[in-house]
């Protein structure tokens, strides 16, 4: 019992300030002291810098930190309450404290501090490790890398915007070159949703009709008269319903009921008549029949387009007839043109134009005169046939080309141009040529082949087309002459062509060959030994339409004799087909000087994508092809280049209803 009391007494003698709490207090104080010490010398231990005054800034230690107060919250993390902020490095950043603008302005953060104590801001670490310290060199390099990244990103964004704008502008330019007359209502900017399923019902009805024909054929083979009658009735209804409709909006309002009724009949037919082999065979037969119809229609379309391209419009025919009548009513003394003394003056600029189209010839003359620097020095030699001789004379008597000289001749009055002298004239008059042109359903006939329809052209039977090979005979007193087709428009002064040195060649022309087209093998038959031995199949072709001919060299080289030689060899058309370009390529082979392409731009009669910049730069534009500017087939975007040289308010044009 005494022992128990003693123990109890000893416990009772311990108070709040008793000695039993002293070790805990001492341990806590020692722990706080160690923590503060480690916090103070930790950075120098990591960087390997010595601890002492040598590593501190100039001045006393109170210039670095005045007060460090460490607080604990249940032995939680410590926080710094206050620093002495004077002369701190520029890389220090105060986080978590609200500092007024006035207070901050009192401390000028200087960037030039001793390198031994400069400390950089680093991202906060989530672990218990001390923050990473960057050297000034690394910090400068990191900032430089970040600037370069930002600059590169901005440059890439700028380039991306420029590329997008460039592509958009290119697409806009391409959209301007789309010709509505050729490509219909196509628009590269149209949204698919605007035209989506506009004919889905029409296509459904047509598909039903195809399957109905298949089952109708099978029903006939299997003697299913009930299905046969019902299918025939539904086919008639569907045919009347769809008619020539191309869009759902054109269908009758009863279309859904008809479609439903046809669907029910087809469903019953499938259950009773479907046979995979028979259905497949019938569909194949229908496909072959449709393919034959397409080929036939394509051939017919080609023929009609060629026919439309070669016929004379009613307005131009009317104009020619009215002018002819009025010309022959004129007294003889009023049928003469002035300035005839210029016709054989070699110092002037002479043009040769062979045409039977009054309106086309007037555009060539007018466009040349309008763009000429000195029209008085230009002389036009027109040759036409006897049907249009009066009309051509009358037009230019009524509409003289200003101060320029003009003269009209009739090709039928050239007595030297006869079949005994001219091989092509003899061939054109032969029975074999007439059979080749006009006898139908003959293996050698032109009409038996769709690919040769373009040769069924009246110009190939006219000597006006072949007269270009006889220029020295037609104009014996001239040294140089510029040959022009009647489907061209002159846009610039052409007198510079007379100054071009042809380098001893006869023909100055613009070449038309590209990488693999418009070369000699396109026009000549290189399977023939005469062609293969004398010509290069890859030789570059050139264009008629605007050609400068040196008639002096022509005579020395006997160009007309060369033409006659090859024309005689081609009597059976084994060297080339009809036309004047193949014999021209042969006759002037090695004697053609290439002109700058801007002198003569071609393709406006067949190519809807001729570059507008090339057209604007061209001295002469050429409507070679079927889509001549005086026809309704003409491409609308090219036609204004031609129509601007026609005065549609002229009484003759108004009376013949010719308009733009």
XYZ file of C-alpha atoms in Angstrom:
660
model
C 0.000 0.000 0.000
C 2.837 2.369 0.867
C 4.314 1.703 -2.487
C 1.129 2.653 -4.193
C 0.844 5.848 -2.264
C 4.396 6.862 -3.110
C 3.756 6.377 -6.760
C 0.565 8.309 -6.514
C 2.319 11.115 -4.729
C 5.015 11.352 -7.267
C 2.406 11.640 -10.038
C 0.542 14.290 -8.170
C 3.683 16.397 -7.762
C 4.054 16.848 -11.654
C 2.621 20.120 -12.766
C 2.356 21.980 -16.082
C 5.864 23.281 -15.709
C 7.237 20.008 -14.521
C 10.512 18.546 -15.712
C 8.805 15.786 -17.712
C 7.958 18.268 -20.580
C 11.457 19.727 -20.917
C 12.877 17.090 -23.291
C 9.960 17.588 -25.668
C 10.432 21.347 -25.717
C 14.156 21.022 -26.281
C 13.612 18.530 -29.085
C 11.052 20.778 -30.764
C 13.338 23.806 -30.556
C 16.284 21.833 -31.917
C 14.136 20.510 -34.794
C 13.007 24.043 -35.746
C 16.600 25.258 -35.610
C 17.748 22.489 -37.969
C 14.935 23.191 -40.392
C 15.761 26.898 -40.525
C 19.440 26.103 -40.956
C 18.777 23.687 -43.826
C 16.475 26.182 -45.525
C 19.195 28.846 -45.359
C 22.165 26.849 -46.639
C 20.292 24.418 -48.966
C 20.771 26.393 -52.220
C 24.520 26.793 -51.656
C 24.863 23.083 -50.964
C 23.136 22.238 -54.303
C 25.196 24.617 -56.413
C 28.433 23.746 -54.696
C 29.106 27.366 -53.720
C 31.028 27.967 -50.516
C 29.186 29.258 -47.517
C 30.547 32.556 -46.330
C 30.805 36.204 -47.048
C 32.554 35.633 -50.358
C 29.354 34.162 -51.802
C 27.100 36.915 -50.562
C 26.376 40.226 -52.279
C 28.425 43.245 -51.427
C 27.310 44.595 -48.081
C 26.007 43.158 -44.854
C 23.793 40.103 -44.612
C 20.735 42.220 -43.784
C 20.755 43.275 -47.448
C 19.658 39.776 -48.365
C 16.949 38.745 -45.917
C 15.805 40.477 -42.735
C 13.231 38.256 -41.210
C 12.386 34.602 -41.720
C 9.420 33.567 -39.674
C 8.572 29.900 -39.754
C 5.067 28.877 -38.782
C 3.799 25.377 -38.363
C 0.321 24.016 -38.536
C 0.295 20.591 -37.008
C 3.870 20.111 -38.210
C 2.697 20.970 -41.715
C 4.780 22.766 -44.453
C 6.587 26.001 -43.677
C 5.934 29.351 -45.445
C 7.981 32.570 -45.782
C 6.190 35.585 -44.424
C 8.510 38.403 -45.300
C 11.680 39.228 -47.189
C 13.729 42.311 -47.426
C 13.098 43.134 -51.086
C 15.850 45.675 -51.741
C 18.456 44.813 -54.442
C 16.774 41.508 -55.357
C 17.656 39.952 -58.725
C 15.346 40.650 -61.681
C 14.584 36.950 -61.935
C 12.800 36.869 -58.552
C 9.000 36.800 -58.691
C 6.631 37.361 -55.769
C 3.887 34.763 -55.762
C 0.795 34.742 -53.588
C 1.176 38.260 -52.222
C -0.768 41.324 -53.269
C 1.648 44.195 -53.823
C 0.487 47.684 -54.700
C 1.797 49.484 -57.723
C 3.337 52.208 -55.570
C 5.169 49.637 -53.478
C 6.548 47.874 -56.539
C 7.734 51.106 -58.103
C 9.883 51.778 -55.076
C 11.998 48.774 -55.906
C 13.861 48.876 -59.210
C 14.629 45.296 -60.229
C 17.981 45.463 -61.912
C 18.927 42.788 -64.441
C 22.679 43.249 -64.030
C 23.473 41.384 -60.806
C 26.508 39.266 -59.895
C 26.242 35.950 -61.663
C 27.076 33.972 -58.537
C 23.726 34.578 -56.806
C 21.268 35.120 -59.692
C 18.341 32.786 -59.180
C 15.751 32.019 -61.843
C 12.066 31.338 -61.594
C 11.283 27.667 -62.127
C 8.025 25.770 -62.239
C 6.656 24.609 -58.887
C 7.473 20.986 -58.230
C 4.840 18.682 -56.857
C 7.292 16.498 -54.920
C 9.225 17.353 -51.771
C 12.434 18.133 -53.644
C 13.904 21.601 -53.646
C 13.254 23.827 -56.750
C 15.577 23.504 -59.760
C 17.944 26.431 -60.277
C 18.845 27.554 -63.850
C 22.037 29.298 -64.755
C 21.739 32.661 -66.565
C 23.099 31.112 -69.775
C 20.444 28.375 -69.780
C 17.711 30.858 -69.006
C 18.797 33.086 -71.920
C 18.911 30.105 -74.302
C 15.453 28.944 -73.206
C 14.002 32.386 -73.812
C 15.656 32.498 -77.259
C 14.205 29.086 -78.155
C 10.731 30.170 -77.079
C 10.985 33.352 -79.182
C 12.037 31.311 -82.204
C 9.114 28.905 -81.696
C 6.632 31.755 -81.447
C 8.114 33.437 -84.520
C 8.030 30.184 -86.543
C 4.424 29.491 -85.506
C 3.379 32.991 -86.578
C 5.206 32.571 -89.915
C 3.504 29.213 -90.579
C 0.101 30.721 -89.813
C 0.804 33.626 -92.170
C 1.952 31.262 -94.935
C -1.136 29.117 -94.411
C -3.393 32.146 -94.825
C -1.521 33.219 -97.963
C -1.789 29.711 -99.441
C -5.519 29.584 -98.732
C -6.038 32.970 -100.395
C -3.921 31.858 -103.369
C -5.988 28.691 -103.885
C -9.239 30.619 -103.559
C -8.118 33.177 -106.161
C -7.015 30.393 -108.514
C -10.401 28.692 -108.136
C -12.168 31.971 -108.876
C -10.097 32.450 -112.044
C -10.895 28.904 -113.160
C -14.580 29.501 -112.544
C -14.449 32.549 -114.847
C -13.137 30.355 -117.701
C -16.103 27.956 -117.490
C -18.245 28.576 -120.536
C -21.958 28.230 -119.848
C -22.648 27.710 -123.557
C -20.573 24.540 -123.531
C -20.877 23.211 -120.013
C -24.492 24.137 -119.297
C -25.436 25.070 -115.747
C -22.370 23.602 -114.087
C -20.897 25.771 -111.361
C -17.799 24.880 -109.358
C -19.220 26.730 -106.331
C -22.564 24.956 -106.222
C -23.395 23.113 -103.013
C -24.283 19.477 -103.370
C -27.304 19.921 -101.142
C -28.818 22.399 -103.584
C -29.075 19.795 -106.360
C -29.203 16.661 -104.262
C -31.886 14.199 -105.351
C -33.630 16.679 -107.635
C -34.380 13.779 -109.991
C -34.474 10.831 -107.580
C -38.157 10.103 -108.280
C -37.627 10.290 -112.042
C -34.743 7.847 -111.803
C -36.822 5.531 -109.628
C -39.606 5.463 -112.230
C -37.134 4.744 -115.017
C -35.561 1.926 -112.997
C -39.005 0.453 -112.439
C -39.684 0.612 -116.163
C -36.454 -1.272 -116.906
C -37.333 -4.085 -114.506
C -40.892 -4.138 -115.825
C -39.558 -4.721 -119.359
C -37.361 -7.533 -118.066
C -40.277 -9.293 -116.340
C -42.527 -8.621 -119.340
C -40.078 -10.484 -121.585
C -39.889 -13.369 -119.124
C -43.706 -13.433 -118.807
C -43.995 -13.767 -122.596
C -41.535 -16.655 -122.578
C -43.456 -18.437 -119.787
C -46.921 -17.615 -121.191
C -47.981 -15.721 -118.082
C -50.688 -13.667 -119.761
C -52.014 -12.141 -116.546
C -48.628 -10.754 -115.559
C -48.005 -9.724 -119.141
C -51.148 -7.615 -119.349
C -50.655 -6.042 -115.952
C -47.018 -5.175 -116.658
C -47.928 -3.653 -120.027
C -50.606 -1.501 -118.412
C -48.241 -0.253 -115.709
C -45.507 0.412 -118.261
C -47.831 2.636 -120.276
C -48.823 4.553 -117.146
C -45.179 5.062 -116.107
C -44.212 6.119 -119.622
C -46.973 8.729 -119.737
C -46.055 9.857 -116.240
C -42.345 10.421 -116.782
C -42.471 11.628 -120.397
C -39.493 13.925 -120.960
C -39.211 14.960 -117.321
C -35.715 15.453 -115.967
C -36.605 16.654 -112.451
C -39.099 15.588 -109.803
C -40.821 18.955 -109.970
C -41.902 18.194 -113.545
C -43.830 15.056 -112.553
C -47.601 14.899 -112.095
C -48.952 14.907 -108.556
C -50.180 11.340 -109.010
C -46.593 10.070 -109.296
C -46.425 8.500 -105.778
C -49.561 6.423 -106.430
C -48.248 5.225 -109.790
C -44.889 4.323 -108.274
C -46.590 2.368 -105.492
C -48.793 0.472 -107.970
C -45.792 -0.390 -110.164
C -43.867 -1.528 -107.087
C -46.633 -3.939 -106.143
C -46.716 -5.439 -109.644
C -42.921 -5.822 -109.660
C -43.045 -7.499 -106.248
C -45.560 -10.064 -107.480
C -43.571 -10.584 -110.666
C -40.421 -11.229 -108.682
C -42.173 -13.897 -106.655
C -43.567 -15.633 -109.725
C -41.151 -14.933 -112.578
C -37.704 -14.252 -111.134
C -34.943 -16.357 -112.615
C -31.379 -15.142 -112.046
C -29.984 -16.434 -115.328
C -32.855 -15.083 -117.425
C -32.892 -11.692 -115.701
C -29.122 -11.337 -116.136
C -29.295 -12.266 -119.809
C -32.141 -9.855 -120.476
C -30.377 -6.973 -118.721
C -27.196 -7.671 -120.687
C -29.158 -7.625 -123.959
C -30.807 -4.329 -122.990
C -27.402 -2.860 -122.118
C -25.977 -3.816 -125.508
C -28.984 -2.341 -127.278
C -28.623 0.897 -125.324
C -24.912 1.028 -126.171
C -25.658 0.669 -129.891
C -28.247 3.430 -129.663
C -25.748 5.715 -127.948
C -23.170 5.121 -130.672
C -25.750 5.785 -133.353
C -26.898 8.998 -131.693
C -23.304 10.106 -131.189
C -22.593 9.601 -134.876
C -25.750 11.516 -135.759
C -24.802 14.315 -133.370
C -21.339 14.564 -134.949
C -22.844 14.775 -138.399
C -25.347 17.443 -137.360
C -22.690 19.524 -135.619
C -20.496 19.368 -138.718
C -23.469 20.267 -140.868
C -24.382 23.202 -138.636
C -20.779 24.424 -138.685
C -20.521 24.396 -142.475
C -23.892 25.851 -143.437
C -24.363 29.568 -144.036
C -26.756 31.258 -141.564
C -29.912 32.742 -143.058
C -28.889 36.273 -142.078
C -25.554 36.100 -143.891
C -27.183 34.496 -146.945
C -29.781 37.275 -146.960
C -27.028 39.900 -146.681
C -25.144 38.400 -149.624
C -28.245 38.291 -151.829
C -29.287 41.881 -151.091
C -25.789 43.222 -151.684
C -25.448 41.271 -154.945
C -28.709 42.669 -156.316
C -27.754 46.222 -155.435
C -24.252 45.834 -156.879
C -25.444 44.809 -160.323
C -27.874 47.719 -160.305
C -24.963 50.136 -159.985
C -23.547 51.841 -163.080
C -20.131 50.526 -164.136
C -18.341 53.740 -163.224
C -19.462 53.410 -159.600
C -18.170 49.852 -159.194
C -14.506 50.863 -158.958
C -12.409 51.282 -155.804
C -10.049 54.251 -155.361
C -6.246 54.140 -155.049
C -5.684 51.234 -157.441
C -2.117 52.435 -157.946
C -1.236 50.986 -154.531
C -2.104 47.410 -155.496
C 1.387 46.609 -156.824
C 3.467 48.935 -154.653
C 5.928 46.626 -152.810
C 6.743 49.298 -150.227
C 3.255 49.033 -148.690
C 1.790 46.377 -146.379
C -0.157 43.846 -148.440
C -2.720 41.339 -147.127
C -4.232 38.344 -148.919
C -7.731 37.296 -147.830
C -9.657 34.520 -149.622
C -13.285 34.239 -148.473
C -16.887 33.726 -149.539
C -18.287 35.196 -146.287
C -18.997 38.928 -146.557
C -19.490 39.538 -142.851
C -16.373 37.586 -141.834
C -14.224 39.394 -144.401
C -15.503 42.754 -143.173
C -14.419 41.928 -139.593
C -10.905 41.003 -140.737
C -10.514 44.261 -142.688
C -12.138 46.487 -140.052
C -10.141 45.032 -137.138
C -6.887 45.418 -139.075
C -7.601 49.046 -139.972
C -8.800 50.029 -136.499
C -5.587 48.735 -134.902
C -3.208 49.984 -137.633
C -0.905 52.894 -136.886
C -1.107 54.236 -140.457
C -4.083 52.736 -142.376
C -3.073 54.511 -145.592
C -0.143 52.103 -146.012
C -2.280 48.946 -145.873
C -3.540 47.175 -148.989
C -6.127 44.357 -148.900
C -6.354 41.829 -151.734
C -9.689 39.979 -151.463
C -10.514 36.966 -153.627
C -13.964 35.369 -153.588
C -16.086 33.154 -155.845
C -18.509 34.305 -158.504
C -21.552 33.835 -156.226
C -20.257 36.358 -153.691
C -18.244 38.629 -155.989
C -21.000 41.241 -156.277
C -21.830 41.169 -152.557
C -18.179 41.549 -151.513
C -17.682 44.509 -153.848
C -20.909 46.203 -152.797
C -20.171 45.898 -149.073
C -16.773 47.593 -149.302
C -18.083 50.210 -151.732
C -20.701 51.109 -149.107
C -18.250 50.718 -146.205
C -14.779 51.722 -147.460
C -11.876 50.911 -145.098
C -10.870 54.521 -144.473
C -7.598 55.490 -146.154
C -6.618 51.878 -146.814
C -6.696 50.330 -150.267
C -8.933 47.389 -151.113
C -9.409 45.266 -154.211
C -11.823 42.365 -154.837
C -11.236 39.627 -157.440
C -13.154 36.604 -158.705
C -11.260 33.299 -158.519
C -13.219 31.978 -161.502
C -11.643 34.689 -163.665
C -8.107 33.324 -163.122
C -7.777 31.637 -166.493
C -4.344 30.197 -165.696
C -5.895 28.241 -162.804
C -7.175 25.197 -164.695
C -7.077 21.413 -164.342
C -4.125 21.046 -166.721
C -1.950 23.219 -164.464
C -3.436 22.556 -161.046
C -3.452 18.895 -159.857
C -5.899 19.482 -157.041
C -8.414 21.055 -159.418
C -8.164 18.023 -161.657
C -8.670 15.725 -158.682
C -11.656 17.666 -157.415
C -13.341 17.311 -160.782
C -12.698 13.556 -160.999
C -15.421 10.939 -160.645
C -13.471 9.196 -157.898
C -13.536 12.328 -155.749
C -17.261 12.824 -156.311
C -17.869 9.222 -155.295
C -15.688 9.684 -152.252
C -17.739 12.694 -151.216
C -21.295 11.944 -152.202
C -21.939 8.227 -152.735
C -23.519 6.814 -149.605
C -23.003 3.366 -148.029
C -19.843 2.668 -150.005
C -16.718 1.350 -148.243
C -14.600 4.151 -149.696
C -17.260 6.795 -149.270
C -16.819 9.612 -146.850
C -20.373 9.189 -145.590
C -19.644 5.657 -144.400
C -17.299 6.821 -141.638
C -18.186 9.193 -138.837
C -14.519 9.950 -138.234
C -14.227 11.503 -141.708
C -17.318 13.693 -141.484
C -15.213 16.786 -140.935
C -13.805 16.372 -144.455
C -17.306 16.666 -145.903
C -16.823 20.374 -146.096
C -17.500 22.589 -149.132
C -14.219 24.409 -148.588
C -12.295 21.267 -149.576
C -14.049 21.394 -152.960
C -13.396 25.112 -153.447
C -10.296 26.485 -155.085
C -10.431 29.403 -152.655
C -9.011 27.026 -150.083
C -6.130 25.890 -152.331
C -5.323 29.310 -153.790
C -2.798 29.913 -150.985
C -0.326 27.675 -152.856
C -0.350 30.049 -155.849
C 0.395 33.417 -154.225
C 3.267 34.407 -156.591
C 1.006 33.727 -159.571
C -1.808 35.822 -158.106
C 0.486 38.703 -157.003
C 3.571 38.613 -159.254
C 4.740 42.169 -158.431
C 4.882 41.787 -154.649
C 7.844 40.746 -152.479
C 6.040 39.892 -149.231
C 2.425 39.318 -148.350
C 0.584 38.474 -145.121
C -1.988 35.719 -145.570
C -5.084 35.899 -143.307
C -7.992 33.500 -142.841
C -11.505 34.938 -142.615
C -12.139 33.518 -139.121
C -9.568 35.711 -137.377
C -9.693 39.046 -135.566
C -6.756 41.480 -135.555
C -6.122 43.161 -132.190
C -2.817 44.960 -132.737
C -0.816 46.670 -135.455
C 0.703 43.973 -137.690
C 3.334 46.005 -139.507
C 6.018 44.542 -137.231
C 5.681 41.237 -139.097
C 7.256 42.792 -142.195
C 10.365 43.535 -140.116
C 10.751 39.917 -138.928
C 13.805 38.242 -140.464
C 12.634 34.892 -141.864
C 16.261 33.770 -142.122
C 15.963 32.682 -145.726
C 12.739 30.745 -145.104
C 9.539 31.117 -147.098
C 6.838 30.854 -144.464
C 6.638 32.659 -141.119
C 4.088 30.923 -138.869
C 3.315 30.165 -135.226
C 4.064 26.583 -134.232
C 1.248 24.575 -132.640
C 2.975 21.461 -131.346
C 2.984 20.601 -127.667
C 4.702 17.716 -125.915
C 3.098 15.013 -128.037
C 0.406 16.545 -130.226
C 0.092 18.583 -133.433
C 3.187 16.980 -134.877
C 3.628 15.598 -138.368
C 2.465 12.086 -137.465
C -0.966 13.542 -136.667
C -1.486 14.755 -140.236
C 0.553 12.436 -142.477
C 0.500 8.693 -143.128
C 3.926 7.518 -141.979
C 3.145 3.939 -142.945
C 3.700 5.107 -146.505
C 7.402 4.831 -147.498
C 7.384 8.176 -149.317
C 6.333 9.961 -146.140
C 8.528 7.893 -143.821
C 11.688 8.500 -145.886
C 11.313 12.253 -146.270
C 9.817 13.570 -143.042
C 10.288 13.382 -139.298
C 7.123 12.193 -137.509
C 8.034 14.336 -134.491
C 8.524 17.515 -136.514
C 6.522 20.406 -135.120
C 3.359 21.474 -136.893
C 2.329 25.054 -137.478
C -0.895 26.918 -138.151
C -2.497 28.531 -141.154
C -4.521 31.666 -140.470
C -1.777 34.269 -140.187
C 1.289 33.557 -142.308
C 3.989 35.861 -143.621
C 5.210 34.647 -147.024
C 8.404 35.808 -148.711
C 7.392 35.590 -152.376
C 10.934 36.197 -153.657
C 12.286 33.122 -151.843
C 9.110 31.261 -152.824
C 9.945 31.722 -156.494
C 13.593 30.717 -156.041
C 12.640 27.544 -154.144
C 9.829 26.709 -156.615
C 7.365 26.105 -153.769
C 4.421 25.719 -156.136
C 6.312 22.991 -158.025
C 6.972 21.115 -154.754
C 3.276 21.337 -153.936
C 2.299 19.985 -157.364
C 4.706 17.044 -156.984
C 3.255 15.852 -153.691
C -0.334 16.602 -154.723
C 0.084 14.346 -157.766
C 1.433 11.571 -155.519
C -1.643 11.856 -153.281
C -4.268 11.386 -155.965
C -5.592 8.259 -154.212
C -5.365 9.999 -150.781
C -2.838 7.553 -149.307
C -0.403 10.222 -148.080
C -2.951 12.426 -146.294
C -6.644 13.101 -146.174
C -8.249 16.161 -147.673
C -7.351 19.649 -146.575
C -4.598 22.216 -147.034
C -2.586 21.891 -143.798
C -1.028 18.441 -144.566
C 0.230 19.495 -148.016
C 1.327 22.790 -146.473
C 3.417 20.962 -143.869
C 5.010 18.917 -146.646
C 5.551 21.814 -149.058
C 7.098 24.141 -146.472
C 9.037 21.416 -144.626
C 12.327 22.968 -143.529
C 11.243 26.305 -144.971
C 9.105 27.617 -142.072
C 10.365 30.209 -139.623
C 8.650 30.029 -136.175
C 7.044 33.283 -135.028
C 6.465 34.418 -131.475
C 3.268 32.782 -130.162
C 1.755 36.112 -129.133
C 1.369 36.986 -132.801
C -1.271 34.302 -133.332
C -3.422 32.627 -130.644
C -5.610 29.744 -131.787
C -8.416 27.618 -130.389
C -11.300 30.056 -129.952
C -13.476 27.877 -132.173
C -13.198 24.693 -130.118
C -11.302 25.224 -126.847
C -13.334 26.738 -123.957
C -10.280 27.180 -121.728
C -8.007 29.461 -123.736
C -6.221 31.731 -121.272
C -7.770 35.206 -121.288
C -4.366 36.789 -120.723
C -3.072 35.098 -123.879
C -6.083 36.368 -125.825
C -5.539 39.923 -124.603
C -1.832 39.817 -125.497
C -2.382 38.297 -128.953
C -2.011 40.326 -132.117
C -4.359 37.929 -133.931
C -6.948 35.576 -132.442
C -8.186 32.661 -134.510
C -11.588 30.950 -134.294
C -10.326 27.721 -135.834
C -12.770 24.884 -135.239
C -16.500 24.395 -135.723
C -17.691 27.119 -133.352
C -17.273 30.082 -135.674
C -18.239 33.463 -134.190
C -20.984 34.079 -136.771
C -22.766 30.813 -135.875
C -25.117 30.049 -133.016
C -22.612 27.345 -132.040
C -20.092 30.016 -131.080
C -18.837 30.128 -127.498
C -20.440 33.133 -125.890
C -17.382 34.337 -123.975
C -15.281 34.577 -127.160
C -17.922 36.094 -129.427
C -17.577 39.749 -128.220
C -14.018 39.900 -129.577
C -15.553 39.444 -133.025
C -18.876 41.308 -132.761
C -17.307 44.582 -131.606
C -16.088 45.175 -135.164
C -19.601 44.909 -136.644
C -22.065 47.796 -136.792
C -25.359 46.007 -136.216
C -27.318 49.213 -136.785
C -26.322 49.096 -140.466
C -29.487 49.070 -142.659
C -28.473 45.902 -144.510
C -27.833 44.047 -141.241
C -31.118 45.234 -139.742
C -33.058 44.180 -142.833
C -31.511 40.696 -142.663
C -32.147 40.502 -138.898
C -28.506 40.118 -137.983
C -27.874 40.981 -134.355
C -25.454 40.301 -131.567
